Structures are given as structure tokens and as C-alpha cells.
mmCIF file of C-alpha atoms in Angstrom:
data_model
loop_
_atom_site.group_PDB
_atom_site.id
_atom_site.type_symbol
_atom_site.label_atom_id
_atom_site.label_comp_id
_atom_site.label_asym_id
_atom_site.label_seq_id
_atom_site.Cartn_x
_atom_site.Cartn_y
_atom_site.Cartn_z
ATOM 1 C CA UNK A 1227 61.103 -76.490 -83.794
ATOM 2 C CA UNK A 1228 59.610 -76.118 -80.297
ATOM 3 C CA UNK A 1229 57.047 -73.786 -79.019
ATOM 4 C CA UNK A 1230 58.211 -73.417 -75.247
ATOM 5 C CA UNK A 1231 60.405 -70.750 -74.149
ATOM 6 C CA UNK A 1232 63.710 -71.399 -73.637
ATOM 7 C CA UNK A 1233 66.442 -69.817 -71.570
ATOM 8 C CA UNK A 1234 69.537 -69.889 -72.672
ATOM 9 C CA UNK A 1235 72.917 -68.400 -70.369
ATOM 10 C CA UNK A 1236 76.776 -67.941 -70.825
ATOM 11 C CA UNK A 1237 79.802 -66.285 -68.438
ATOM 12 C CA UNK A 1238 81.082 -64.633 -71.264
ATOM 13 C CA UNK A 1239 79.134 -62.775 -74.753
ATOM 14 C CA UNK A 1240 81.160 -65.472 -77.150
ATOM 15 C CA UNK A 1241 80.019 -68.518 -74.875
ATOM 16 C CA UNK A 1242 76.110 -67.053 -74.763
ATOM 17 C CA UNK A 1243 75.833 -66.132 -78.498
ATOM 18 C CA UNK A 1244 77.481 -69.330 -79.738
ATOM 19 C CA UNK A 1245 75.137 -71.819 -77.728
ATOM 20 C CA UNK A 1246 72.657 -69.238 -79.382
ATOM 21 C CA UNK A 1247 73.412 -70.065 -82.252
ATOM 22 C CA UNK A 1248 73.501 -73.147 -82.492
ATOM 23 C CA UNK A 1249 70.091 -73.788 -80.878
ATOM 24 C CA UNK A 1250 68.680 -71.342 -83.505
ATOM 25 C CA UNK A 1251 70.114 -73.738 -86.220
ATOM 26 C CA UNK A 1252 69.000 -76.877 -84.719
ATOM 27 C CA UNK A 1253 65.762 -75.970 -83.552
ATOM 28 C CA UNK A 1254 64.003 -73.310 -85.922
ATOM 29 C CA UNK A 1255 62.394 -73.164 -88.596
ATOM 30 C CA UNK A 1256 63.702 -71.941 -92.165
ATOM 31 C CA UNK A 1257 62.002 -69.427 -93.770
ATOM 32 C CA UNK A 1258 62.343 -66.836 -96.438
ATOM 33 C CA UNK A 1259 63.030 -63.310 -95.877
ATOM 34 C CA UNK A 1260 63.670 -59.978 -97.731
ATOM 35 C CA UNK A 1261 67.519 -60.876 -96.857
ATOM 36 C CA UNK A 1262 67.464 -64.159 -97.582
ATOM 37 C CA UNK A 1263 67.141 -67.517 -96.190
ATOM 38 C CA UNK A 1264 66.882 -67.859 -92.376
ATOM 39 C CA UNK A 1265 66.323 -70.059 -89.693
ATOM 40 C CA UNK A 1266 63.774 -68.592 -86.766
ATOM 41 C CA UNK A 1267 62.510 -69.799 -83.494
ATOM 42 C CA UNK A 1268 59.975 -68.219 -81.471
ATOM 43 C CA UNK A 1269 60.286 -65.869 -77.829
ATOM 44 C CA UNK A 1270 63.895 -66.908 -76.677
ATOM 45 C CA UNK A 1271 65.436 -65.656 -73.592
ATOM 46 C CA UNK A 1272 69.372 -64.920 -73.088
ATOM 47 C CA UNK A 1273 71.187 -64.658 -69.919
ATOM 48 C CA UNK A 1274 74.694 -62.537 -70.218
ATOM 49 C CA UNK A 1275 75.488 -63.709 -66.223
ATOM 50 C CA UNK A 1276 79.172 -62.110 -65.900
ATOM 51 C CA UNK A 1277 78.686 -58.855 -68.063
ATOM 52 C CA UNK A 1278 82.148 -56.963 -69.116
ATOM 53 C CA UNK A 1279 83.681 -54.775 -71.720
ATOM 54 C CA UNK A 1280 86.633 -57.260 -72.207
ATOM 55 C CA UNK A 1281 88.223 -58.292 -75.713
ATOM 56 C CA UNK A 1282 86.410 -61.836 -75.383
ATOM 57 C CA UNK A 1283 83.176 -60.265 -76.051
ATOM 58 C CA UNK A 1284 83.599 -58.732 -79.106
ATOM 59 C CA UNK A 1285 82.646 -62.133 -81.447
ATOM 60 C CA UNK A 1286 81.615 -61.241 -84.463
ATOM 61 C CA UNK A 1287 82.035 -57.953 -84.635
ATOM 62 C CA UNK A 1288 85.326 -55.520 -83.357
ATOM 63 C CA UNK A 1289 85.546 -53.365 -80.702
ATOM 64 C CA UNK A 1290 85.967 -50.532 -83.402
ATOM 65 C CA UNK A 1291 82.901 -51.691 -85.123
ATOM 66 C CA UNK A 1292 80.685 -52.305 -81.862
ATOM 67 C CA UNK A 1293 81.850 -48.264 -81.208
ATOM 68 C CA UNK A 1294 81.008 -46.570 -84.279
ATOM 69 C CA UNK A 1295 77.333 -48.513 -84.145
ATOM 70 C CA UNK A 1296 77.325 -47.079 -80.442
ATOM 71 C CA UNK A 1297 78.297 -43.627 -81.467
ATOM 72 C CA UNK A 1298 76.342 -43.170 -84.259
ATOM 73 C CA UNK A 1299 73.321 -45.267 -83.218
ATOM 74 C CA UNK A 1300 73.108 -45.143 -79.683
ATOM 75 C CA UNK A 1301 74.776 -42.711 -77.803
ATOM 76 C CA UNK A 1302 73.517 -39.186 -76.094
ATOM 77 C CA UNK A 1303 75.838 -36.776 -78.672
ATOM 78 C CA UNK A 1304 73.985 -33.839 -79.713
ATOM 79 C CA UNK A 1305 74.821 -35.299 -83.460
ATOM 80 C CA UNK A 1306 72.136 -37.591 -82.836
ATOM 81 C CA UNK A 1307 69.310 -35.598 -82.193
ATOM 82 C CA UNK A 1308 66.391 -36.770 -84.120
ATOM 83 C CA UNK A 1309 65.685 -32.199 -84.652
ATOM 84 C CA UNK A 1310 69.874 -32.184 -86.642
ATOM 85 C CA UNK A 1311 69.759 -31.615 -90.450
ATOM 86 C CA UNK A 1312 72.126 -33.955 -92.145
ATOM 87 C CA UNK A 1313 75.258 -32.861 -94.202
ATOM 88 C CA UNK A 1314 76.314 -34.279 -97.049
ATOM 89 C CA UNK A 1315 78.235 -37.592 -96.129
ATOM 90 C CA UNK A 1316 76.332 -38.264 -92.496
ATOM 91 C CA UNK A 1317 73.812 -41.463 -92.208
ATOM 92 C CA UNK A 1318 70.269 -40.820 -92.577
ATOM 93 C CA UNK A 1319 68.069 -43.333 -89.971
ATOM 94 C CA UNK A 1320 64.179 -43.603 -89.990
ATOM 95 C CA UNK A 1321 64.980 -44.494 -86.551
ATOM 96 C CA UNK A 1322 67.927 -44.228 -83.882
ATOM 97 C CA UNK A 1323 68.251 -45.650 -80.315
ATOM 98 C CA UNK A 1324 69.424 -42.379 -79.197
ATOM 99 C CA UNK A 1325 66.718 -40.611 -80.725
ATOM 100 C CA UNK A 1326 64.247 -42.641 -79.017
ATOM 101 C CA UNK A 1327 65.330 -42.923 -75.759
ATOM 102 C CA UNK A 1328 68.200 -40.526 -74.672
ATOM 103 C CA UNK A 1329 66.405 -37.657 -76.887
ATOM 104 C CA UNK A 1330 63.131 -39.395 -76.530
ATOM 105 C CA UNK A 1331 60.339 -36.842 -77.606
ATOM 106 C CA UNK A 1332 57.344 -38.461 -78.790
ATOM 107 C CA UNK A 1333 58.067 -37.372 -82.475
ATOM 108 C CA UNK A 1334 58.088 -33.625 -81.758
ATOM 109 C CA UNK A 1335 62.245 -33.723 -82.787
ATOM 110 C CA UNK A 1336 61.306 -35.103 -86.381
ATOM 111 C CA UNK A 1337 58.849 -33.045 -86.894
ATOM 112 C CA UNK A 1338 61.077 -30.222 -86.153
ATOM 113 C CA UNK A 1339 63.560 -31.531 -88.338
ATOM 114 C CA UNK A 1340 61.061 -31.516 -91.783
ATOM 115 C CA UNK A 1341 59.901 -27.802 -90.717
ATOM 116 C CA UNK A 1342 63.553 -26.922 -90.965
ATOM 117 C CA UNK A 1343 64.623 -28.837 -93.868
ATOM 118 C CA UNK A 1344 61.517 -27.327 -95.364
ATOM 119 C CA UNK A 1345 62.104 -23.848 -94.482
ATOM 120 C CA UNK A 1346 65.863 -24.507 -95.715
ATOM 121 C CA UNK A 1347 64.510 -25.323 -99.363
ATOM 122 C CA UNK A 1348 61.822 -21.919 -99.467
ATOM 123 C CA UNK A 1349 59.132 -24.381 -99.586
ATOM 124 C CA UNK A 1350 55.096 -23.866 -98.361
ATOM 125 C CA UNK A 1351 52.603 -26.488 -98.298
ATOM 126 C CA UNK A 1352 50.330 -25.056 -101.416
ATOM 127 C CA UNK A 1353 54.085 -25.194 -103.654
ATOM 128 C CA UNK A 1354 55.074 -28.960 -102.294
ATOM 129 C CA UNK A 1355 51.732 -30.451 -102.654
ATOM 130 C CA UNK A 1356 50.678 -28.262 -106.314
ATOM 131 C CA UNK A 1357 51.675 -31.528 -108.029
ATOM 132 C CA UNK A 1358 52.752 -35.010 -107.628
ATOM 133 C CA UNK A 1359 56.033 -34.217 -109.335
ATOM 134 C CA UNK A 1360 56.464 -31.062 -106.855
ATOM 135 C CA UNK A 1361 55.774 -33.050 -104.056
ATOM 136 C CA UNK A 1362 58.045 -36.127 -104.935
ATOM 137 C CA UNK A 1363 60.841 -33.217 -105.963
ATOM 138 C CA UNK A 1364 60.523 -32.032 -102.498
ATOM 139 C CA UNK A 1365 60.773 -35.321 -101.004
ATOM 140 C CA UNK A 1366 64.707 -36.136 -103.186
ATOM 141 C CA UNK A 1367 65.410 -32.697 -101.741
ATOM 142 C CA UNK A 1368 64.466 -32.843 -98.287
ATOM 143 C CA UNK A 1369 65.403 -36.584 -98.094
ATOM 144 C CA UNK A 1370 69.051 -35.357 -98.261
ATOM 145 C CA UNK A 1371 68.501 -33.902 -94.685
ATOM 146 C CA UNK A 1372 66.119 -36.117 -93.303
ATOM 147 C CA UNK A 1373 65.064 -39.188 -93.240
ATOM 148 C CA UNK A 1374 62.781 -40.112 -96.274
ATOM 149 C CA UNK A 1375 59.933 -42.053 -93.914
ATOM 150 C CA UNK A 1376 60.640 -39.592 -91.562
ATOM 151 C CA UNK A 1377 59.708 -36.861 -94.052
ATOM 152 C CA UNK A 1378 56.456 -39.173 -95.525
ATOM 153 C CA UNK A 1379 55.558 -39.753 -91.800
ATOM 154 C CA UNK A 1380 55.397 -36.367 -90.806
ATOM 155 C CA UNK A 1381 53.580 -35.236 -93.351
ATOM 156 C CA UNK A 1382 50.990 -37.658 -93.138
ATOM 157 C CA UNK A 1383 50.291 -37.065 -89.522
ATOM 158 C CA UNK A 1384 49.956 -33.378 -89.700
ATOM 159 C CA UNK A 1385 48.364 -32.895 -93.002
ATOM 160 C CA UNK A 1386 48.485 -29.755 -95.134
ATOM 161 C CA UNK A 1387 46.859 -27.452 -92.491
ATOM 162 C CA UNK A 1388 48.701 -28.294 -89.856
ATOM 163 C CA UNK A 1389 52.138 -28.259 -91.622
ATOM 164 C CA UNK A 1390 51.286 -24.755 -92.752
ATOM 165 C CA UNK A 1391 50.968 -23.457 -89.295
ATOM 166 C CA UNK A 1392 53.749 -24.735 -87.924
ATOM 167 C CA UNK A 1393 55.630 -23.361 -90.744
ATOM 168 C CA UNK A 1394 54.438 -19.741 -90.554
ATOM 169 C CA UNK A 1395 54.498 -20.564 -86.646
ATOM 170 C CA UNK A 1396 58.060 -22.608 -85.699
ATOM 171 C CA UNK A 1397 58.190 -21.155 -81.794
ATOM 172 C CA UNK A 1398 55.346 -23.446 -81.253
ATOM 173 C CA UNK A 1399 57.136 -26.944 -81.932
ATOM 174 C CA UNK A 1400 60.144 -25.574 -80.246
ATOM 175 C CA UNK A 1401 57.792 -25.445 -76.620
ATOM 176 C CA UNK A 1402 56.452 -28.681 -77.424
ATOM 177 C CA UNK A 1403 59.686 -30.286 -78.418
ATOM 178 C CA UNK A 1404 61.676 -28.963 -74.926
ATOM 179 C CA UNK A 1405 58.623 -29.704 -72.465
ATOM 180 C CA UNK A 1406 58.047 -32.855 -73.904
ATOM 181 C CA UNK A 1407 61.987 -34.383 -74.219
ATOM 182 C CA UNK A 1408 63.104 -36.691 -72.081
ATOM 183 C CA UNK A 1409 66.098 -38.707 -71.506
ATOM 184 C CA UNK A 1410 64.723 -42.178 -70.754
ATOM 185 C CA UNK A 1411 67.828 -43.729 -69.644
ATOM 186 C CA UNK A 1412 68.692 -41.097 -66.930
ATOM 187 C CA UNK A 1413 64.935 -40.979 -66.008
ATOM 188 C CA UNK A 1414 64.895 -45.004 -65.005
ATOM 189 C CA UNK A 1415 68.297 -44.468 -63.189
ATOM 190 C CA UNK A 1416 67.001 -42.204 -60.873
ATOM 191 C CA UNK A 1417 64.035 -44.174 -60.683
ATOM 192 C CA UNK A 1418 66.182 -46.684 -59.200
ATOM 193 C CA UNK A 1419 68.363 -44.437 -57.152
ATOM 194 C CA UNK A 1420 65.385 -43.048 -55.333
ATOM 195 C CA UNK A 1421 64.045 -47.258 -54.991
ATOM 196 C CA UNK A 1422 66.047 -49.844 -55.796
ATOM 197 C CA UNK A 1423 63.089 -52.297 -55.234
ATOM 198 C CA UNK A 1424 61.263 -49.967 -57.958
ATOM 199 C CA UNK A 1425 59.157 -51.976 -60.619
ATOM 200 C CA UNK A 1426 58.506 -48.681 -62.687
ATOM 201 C CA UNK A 1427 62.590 -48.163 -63.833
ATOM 202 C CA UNK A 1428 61.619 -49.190 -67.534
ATOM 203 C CA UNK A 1429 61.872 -46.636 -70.697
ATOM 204 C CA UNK A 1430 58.513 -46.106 -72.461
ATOM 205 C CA UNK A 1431 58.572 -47.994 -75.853
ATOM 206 C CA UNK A 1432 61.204 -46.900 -78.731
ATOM 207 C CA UNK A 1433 58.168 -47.707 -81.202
ATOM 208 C CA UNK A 1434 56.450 -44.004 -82.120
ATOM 209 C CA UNK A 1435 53.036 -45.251 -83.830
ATOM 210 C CA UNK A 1436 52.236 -41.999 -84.993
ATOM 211 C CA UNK A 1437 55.263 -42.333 -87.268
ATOM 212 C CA UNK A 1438 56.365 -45.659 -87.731
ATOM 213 C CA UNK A 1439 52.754 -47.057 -87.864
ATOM 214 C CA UNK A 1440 51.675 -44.684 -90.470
ATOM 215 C CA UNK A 1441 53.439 -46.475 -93.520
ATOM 216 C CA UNK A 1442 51.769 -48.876 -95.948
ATOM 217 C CA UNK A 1443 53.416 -51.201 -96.542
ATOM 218 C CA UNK A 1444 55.481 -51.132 -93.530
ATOM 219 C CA UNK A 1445 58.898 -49.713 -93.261
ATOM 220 C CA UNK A 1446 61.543 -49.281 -90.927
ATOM 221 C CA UNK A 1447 60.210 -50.023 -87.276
ATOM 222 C CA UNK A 1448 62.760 -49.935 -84.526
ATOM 223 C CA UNK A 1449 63.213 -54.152 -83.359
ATOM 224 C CA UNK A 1450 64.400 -53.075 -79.650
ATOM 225 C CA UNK A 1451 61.394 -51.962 -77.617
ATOM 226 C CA UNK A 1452 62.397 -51.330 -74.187
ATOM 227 C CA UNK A 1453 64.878 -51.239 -71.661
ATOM 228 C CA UNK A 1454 64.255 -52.000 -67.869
ATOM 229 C CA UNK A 1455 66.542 -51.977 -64.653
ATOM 230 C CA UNK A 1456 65.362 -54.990 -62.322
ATOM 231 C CA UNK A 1457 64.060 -54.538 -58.946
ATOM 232 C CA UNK A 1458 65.874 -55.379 -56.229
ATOM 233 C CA UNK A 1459 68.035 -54.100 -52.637
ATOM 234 C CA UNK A 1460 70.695 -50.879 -52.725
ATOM 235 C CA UNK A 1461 73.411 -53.457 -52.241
ATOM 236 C CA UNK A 1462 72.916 -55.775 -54.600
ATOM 237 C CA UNK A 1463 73.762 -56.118 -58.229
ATOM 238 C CA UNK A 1464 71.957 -54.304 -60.844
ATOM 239 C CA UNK A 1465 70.605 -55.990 -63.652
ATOM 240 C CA UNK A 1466 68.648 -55.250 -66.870
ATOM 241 C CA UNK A 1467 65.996 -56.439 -68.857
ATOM 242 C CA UNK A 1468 65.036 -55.841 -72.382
ATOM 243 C CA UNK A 1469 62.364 -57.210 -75.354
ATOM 244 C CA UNK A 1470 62.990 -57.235 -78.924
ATOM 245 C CA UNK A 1471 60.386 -57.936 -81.363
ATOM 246 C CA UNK A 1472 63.106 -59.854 -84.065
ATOM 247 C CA UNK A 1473 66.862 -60.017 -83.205
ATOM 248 C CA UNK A 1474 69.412 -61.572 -85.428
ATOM 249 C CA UNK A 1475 71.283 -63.960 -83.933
ATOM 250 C CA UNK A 1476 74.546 -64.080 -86.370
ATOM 251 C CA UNK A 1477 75.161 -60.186 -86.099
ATOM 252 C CA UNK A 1478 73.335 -58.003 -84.790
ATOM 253 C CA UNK A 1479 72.270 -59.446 -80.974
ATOM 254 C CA UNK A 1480 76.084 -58.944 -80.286
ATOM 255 C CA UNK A 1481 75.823 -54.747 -80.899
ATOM 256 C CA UNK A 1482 72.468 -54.929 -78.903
ATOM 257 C CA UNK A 1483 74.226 -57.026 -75.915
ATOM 258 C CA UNK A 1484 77.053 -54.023 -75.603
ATOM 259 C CA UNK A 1485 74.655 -51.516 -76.411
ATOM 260 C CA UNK A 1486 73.132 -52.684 -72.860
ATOM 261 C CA UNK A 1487 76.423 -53.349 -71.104
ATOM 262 C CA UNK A 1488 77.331 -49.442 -71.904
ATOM 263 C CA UNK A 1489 73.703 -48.257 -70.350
ATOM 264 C CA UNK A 1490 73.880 -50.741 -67.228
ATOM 265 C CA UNK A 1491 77.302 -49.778 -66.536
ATOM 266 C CA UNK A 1492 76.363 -46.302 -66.677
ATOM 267 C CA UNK A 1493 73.296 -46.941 -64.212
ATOM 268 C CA UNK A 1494 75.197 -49.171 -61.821
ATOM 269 C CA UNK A 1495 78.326 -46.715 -61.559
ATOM 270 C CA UNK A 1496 75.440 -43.928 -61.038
ATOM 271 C CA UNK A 1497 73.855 -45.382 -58.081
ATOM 272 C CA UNK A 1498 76.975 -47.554 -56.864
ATOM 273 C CA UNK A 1499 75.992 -50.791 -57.010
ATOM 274 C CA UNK A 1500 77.790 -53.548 -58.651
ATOM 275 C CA UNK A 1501 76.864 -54.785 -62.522
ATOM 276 C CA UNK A 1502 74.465 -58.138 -62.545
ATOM 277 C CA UNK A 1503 73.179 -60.115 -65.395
ATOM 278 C CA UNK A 1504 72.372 -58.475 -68.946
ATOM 279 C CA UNK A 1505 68.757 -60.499 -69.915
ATOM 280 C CA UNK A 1506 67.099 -60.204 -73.520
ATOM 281 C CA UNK A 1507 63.874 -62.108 -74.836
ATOM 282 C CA UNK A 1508 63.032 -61.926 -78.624
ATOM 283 C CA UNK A 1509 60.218 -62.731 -79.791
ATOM 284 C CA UNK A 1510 61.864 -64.003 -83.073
ATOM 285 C CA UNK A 1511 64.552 -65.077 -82.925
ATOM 286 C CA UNK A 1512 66.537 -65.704 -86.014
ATOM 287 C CA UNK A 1513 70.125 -66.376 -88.050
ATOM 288 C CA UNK A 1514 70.452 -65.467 -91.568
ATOM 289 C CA UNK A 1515 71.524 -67.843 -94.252
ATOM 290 C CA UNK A 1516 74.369 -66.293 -96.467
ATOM 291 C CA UNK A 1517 74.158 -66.490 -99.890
ATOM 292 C CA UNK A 1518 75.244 -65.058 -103.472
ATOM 293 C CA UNK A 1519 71.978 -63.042 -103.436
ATOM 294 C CA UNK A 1520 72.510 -62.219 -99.745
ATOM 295 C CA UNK A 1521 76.086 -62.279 -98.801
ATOM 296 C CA UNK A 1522 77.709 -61.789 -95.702
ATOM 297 C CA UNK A 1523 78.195 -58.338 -94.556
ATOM 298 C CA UNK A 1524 81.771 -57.466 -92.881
ATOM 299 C CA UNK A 1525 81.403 -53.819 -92.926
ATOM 300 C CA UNK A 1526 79.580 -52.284 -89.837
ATOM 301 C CA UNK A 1527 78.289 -49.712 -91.893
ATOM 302 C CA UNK A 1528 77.253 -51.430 -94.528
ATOM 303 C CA UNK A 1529 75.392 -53.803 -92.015
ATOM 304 C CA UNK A 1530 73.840 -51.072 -90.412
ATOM 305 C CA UNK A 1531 72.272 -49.159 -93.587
ATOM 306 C CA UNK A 1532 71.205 -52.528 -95.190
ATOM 307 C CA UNK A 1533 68.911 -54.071 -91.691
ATOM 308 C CA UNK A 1534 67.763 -50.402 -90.784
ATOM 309 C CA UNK A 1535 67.098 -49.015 -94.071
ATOM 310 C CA UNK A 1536 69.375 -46.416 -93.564
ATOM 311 C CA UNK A 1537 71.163 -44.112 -96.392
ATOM 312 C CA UNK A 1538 74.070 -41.862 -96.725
ATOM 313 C CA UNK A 1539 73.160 -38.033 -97.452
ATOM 314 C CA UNK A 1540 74.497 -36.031 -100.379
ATOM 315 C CA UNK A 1541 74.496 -38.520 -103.159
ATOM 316 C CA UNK A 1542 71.288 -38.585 -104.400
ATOM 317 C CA UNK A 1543 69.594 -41.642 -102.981
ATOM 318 C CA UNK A 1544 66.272 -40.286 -101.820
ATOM 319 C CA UNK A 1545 65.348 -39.563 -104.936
ATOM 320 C CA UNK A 1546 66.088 -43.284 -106.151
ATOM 321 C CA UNK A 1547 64.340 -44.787 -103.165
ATOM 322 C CA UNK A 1548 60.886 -42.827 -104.479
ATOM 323 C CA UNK A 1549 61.450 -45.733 -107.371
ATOM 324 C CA UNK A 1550 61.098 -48.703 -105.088
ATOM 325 C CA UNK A 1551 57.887 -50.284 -104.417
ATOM 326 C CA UNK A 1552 57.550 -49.593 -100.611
ATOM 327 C CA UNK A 1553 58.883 -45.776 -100.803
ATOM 328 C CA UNK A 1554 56.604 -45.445 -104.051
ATOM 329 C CA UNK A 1555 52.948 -46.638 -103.029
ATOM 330 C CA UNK A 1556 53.723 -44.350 -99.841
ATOM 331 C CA UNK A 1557 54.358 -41.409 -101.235
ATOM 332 C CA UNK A 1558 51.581 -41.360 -103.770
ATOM 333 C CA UNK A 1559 49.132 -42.544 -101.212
ATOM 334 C CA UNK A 1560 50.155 -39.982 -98.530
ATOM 335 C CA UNK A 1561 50.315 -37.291 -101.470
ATOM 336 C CA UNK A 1562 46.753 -38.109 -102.500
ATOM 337 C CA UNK A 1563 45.398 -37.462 -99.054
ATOM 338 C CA UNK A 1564 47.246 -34.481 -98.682
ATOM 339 C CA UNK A 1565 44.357 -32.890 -100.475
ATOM 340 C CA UNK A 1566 41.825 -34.067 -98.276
ATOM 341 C CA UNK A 1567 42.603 -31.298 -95.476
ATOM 342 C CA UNK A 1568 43.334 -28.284 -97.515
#
């Protein structure tokens, strides 16, 4: 193990994540986690120096994989605003890139989204919150259109009162919801198209504390934090920066590499300046350990539900998540404070 910081840099994605690899292996430390076995090192840096959407960069995962996670994850489609009710068959997300950056809204979208899926089941505060059994009955019903933290988080941050305005009162989340939504990505672009030399071109953080703070235990918190275009002249490259508080180094890091090749392509086309380095620090940085507990995922989607807690909608999982530990102790400690502000 070593505690300096260490930079590591490849021409292509498959030359980079290899290298990273490898000095994850050799050089962390193994330690247990609630996917298994892995082996972590602490605040690494990686340099993508010749950035491109060729064949050789898709390592790990496929091109067709690396698009779905960008379509459904990642991407500006009006499908992925965080305010959509899910049908039966679409992924369910406590969090989404897109949601927290290209529909960025400091929560006011999800809080739309349980007033609706609320409304849609005939439900008022004094019905949902009459019992714990009415309240956790809501929660398998609701959780089939939203998220289920998103639905516990909401809740909790508004309390009873509040909820029941905004329910007899909608018009009012709709104002806050439009003034306050902002598309972070075009927002740093023209940031840097009014001064390249800007040090301000950096999306706020994907991290909403007043939702994903609010469970305990902790569940899903989004790992990438933000995204930042690099200062420098109107004729030079353009390159990007961006932390992540834990990045897996086996499969994910490569979906988080393109997911910044499609934004600083987009940004470089926009102000016409050529594409420079891709640069990502982690603060842990880690590669899991397969095993017959915790095999190997192939399937993208698969992947993506297990490491975001994600679910499919329509088949009755909400209601079997309220069994697990986590979901459990916070929905009967949120319920028993919903009380507190009738």
C-alpha cells in the first residue's frame, strides 16, 4: 500500500485502465465489502491523454452496453427526468447522472414525482401515515413509480404538514421546480465559451444532502461528484476534470471514462476547440474480487441495478425491499417522526 498520490496515464482507455489495474492489485489493500472481497488504494489520479470514441476503448464493457448505461443513466432524454412516473418494466434509480446534472434541480423534481405518484394512488397524509401498515402499503405502492429512498427521503424532509400542502397545493412545486432547474452541463459550456481561461466552468455537486443524507443507515449516494472543464486559451484543447468519492476499477471507471468523453465532446464541438485529456481522481480506488458469493456480472443491467441499488418497476420489489435491514430501520424511523409535525 502507499499513501502518496499517484498519477497514472494511457493513449488509449484499454492501455490507462489496465496499468490501473494492475497497480490497484499490487499496491492496495484487501478489504471486505458488501460485494465481496476487494482490493483498495487511496486518492488515485488517471490521465485519458488521447480521448476517442473508437472500438479500442470499449474494454470491458461493449459499445452496446457503454450506450444503454449512457441512455438510461446519463443522458438529457426527457425519460430521465427525476419529476417521470415509472411504468411497469422501466428502472427505478435513487439517483441518476442525468437527473443531477442535465435536469439538476436541487430535489424539487423528486419531490414532484412522490406528489404525483401520491395523488395517482388517492392518497392524503392523515390516510398514509394512520398506521405503520398504511404507511409501509403506501410505500410497495408508490415504490412502483418512484424510487423507494426517493419516496422515504422526501417524506422525511417535508414532514406531514408540509406534504399536505403541497398536495392540496401542486402549482407551487411546479414554480419552484422550473425556476430552480438547471442544466449543469450546458451552464459550464457557456461558462467556457464566454472565458476559456474561466476557473468557475464546474457543475455544482451531484450529492443532494437533503435527500441522500437523510437515510440511516446510509443508502444509495451518487460516487461521481462533479464535473469541471479546465481553464485555459480559445485555441487550445479542452480538457476535463472530475472527483469520485469510490470508483471501481474492474467495471465501472470504464462507463464513467465515456460518460465524460460524450460531455467533453459535446463542450469542445460547442465552443470549437479541439478535445484534450479526460482526468479523474478517486478517492478510493478499488477492484472487486469475484467470487461464488459475488460473481462476476456480464450483464450491463444487471451491473447497474446491483452497484446503484436500482430496481425494475411492476414486479413487486418495493414491497420486498421494506424486508431488508437498511430499507426497514428507515422506514419505521422516518414513519415514527412523521407524527412529530402533525
Amino acid at each position: 500500500m502507499t499513501d502518496q498520490v499517484s498519477v497514472l496515464r494511457g493513449a488509449t482507455l484499454k492501455e490507462l485502465l489496465a496499468k490501473a489495474h494492475d497497480y490497484v492489485i499490487g499496491h492496495g489493500v484487501k478489504r471486505e465489502s458488501s460485494r465481496g472481497s476487494t482490493f483498495s488504494v487511496k486518492a488515485l489520479t488517471l490521465v485519458w491523454e488521447h480521448p476517442s470514441n473508437s472500438d479500442e476503448n470499449y474494454w470491458g464493457w461493449s459499445r452496446e452496453s457503454a450506450d444503454f448505461y449512457q441512455q438510461i443513466f446519463v443522458d438529457a432524454r426527457p425519460e430521465n427526468r427525476p419529476e417521470r412516473l415509472a411504468e411497469k418494466g422501466d428502472y427505478l434509480f435513487p439517483y441518476t447522472y442525468a437527473a443531477r446534472s442535465r435536469f439538476w434541480d436541487g430535489g424539487w423534481g423528486y419531490i414532484q414525482a412522490v406528489l404525483r405518484a401520491t395523488q395517482k394512488l388517492g392518497g392524503d397524509c392523515e390516510t398514509i401515515t394512520s398506521n405503520q401498515k398504511a404507511f409501509f402499503d403506501y410505500l410497495a405502492a408508490a415504490g412502483e413509480m418512484v424510487h423507494l429512498q426517493v419516496i422515504l427521503a422526501v417524506w422525511d424532509w417535508l414532514g406531514c404538514q408540509q406534504m399536505s400542502a403541497f398536495l392540496e397545493n401542486p402549482f407551487q412545486v411546479d414554480s419552484f421546480l422550473a425556476r430552480s432547474r438547471v442544466d449543469q452541463l450546458k451552464r459550464i459550456i457557456n461558462e467556457v465559451k464566454d472565458n476559456p481561461a474561466s476557473r468557475r466552468a464546474v457543475t455544482v455537486s451531484f450529492v443532494y444532502p437533503e435527500l441522500d443524507q437523510r437515510m440511516k443507515p446510509l443508502l444509495g449516494i451518487p460516487p461521481y461528484q462533479f464535473f469541471q472543464l479546465l481553464p485555459g486559451e480559445a485555441k487550445e484543447p479542452l480538457h476535463s476534470f472530475h472527483v469520485h468519492r469510490s470508483l471501481d476499477a474492474g467495471q465501472g471507471v470504464l462507463l464513467d471514462f465515456m460518460h465524460d468523453y460524450t460531455w467533453l465532446a459535446e463542450a469542445a464541438a460547442s465552443v470549437n476547440r479541439p478535445i484534450g485529456t479526460i482526468t479523474v481522481t478517486a478517492g478510493d480506488f478499488h477492484v472487486y474480487l469475484p467470487s461464488e458469493e459475488a460473481p462476476a456480472v456480464d450483464r450491463i443491467e444487471k451491473w447497474l441495478m446491483d452497484v446503484t441499488d436500482g430496481y425494475q418497476a411492476g414486479i413487486g420489489l418495493p414491497a420486498k425491499l421494506l424486508q431488508k435491514e437498511k430499507y426497514l430501520q428507515n422506514a419505521q424511523r422516518i414513519y415514527s417522526q412523521l407524527g412529530d409535525d402533525q
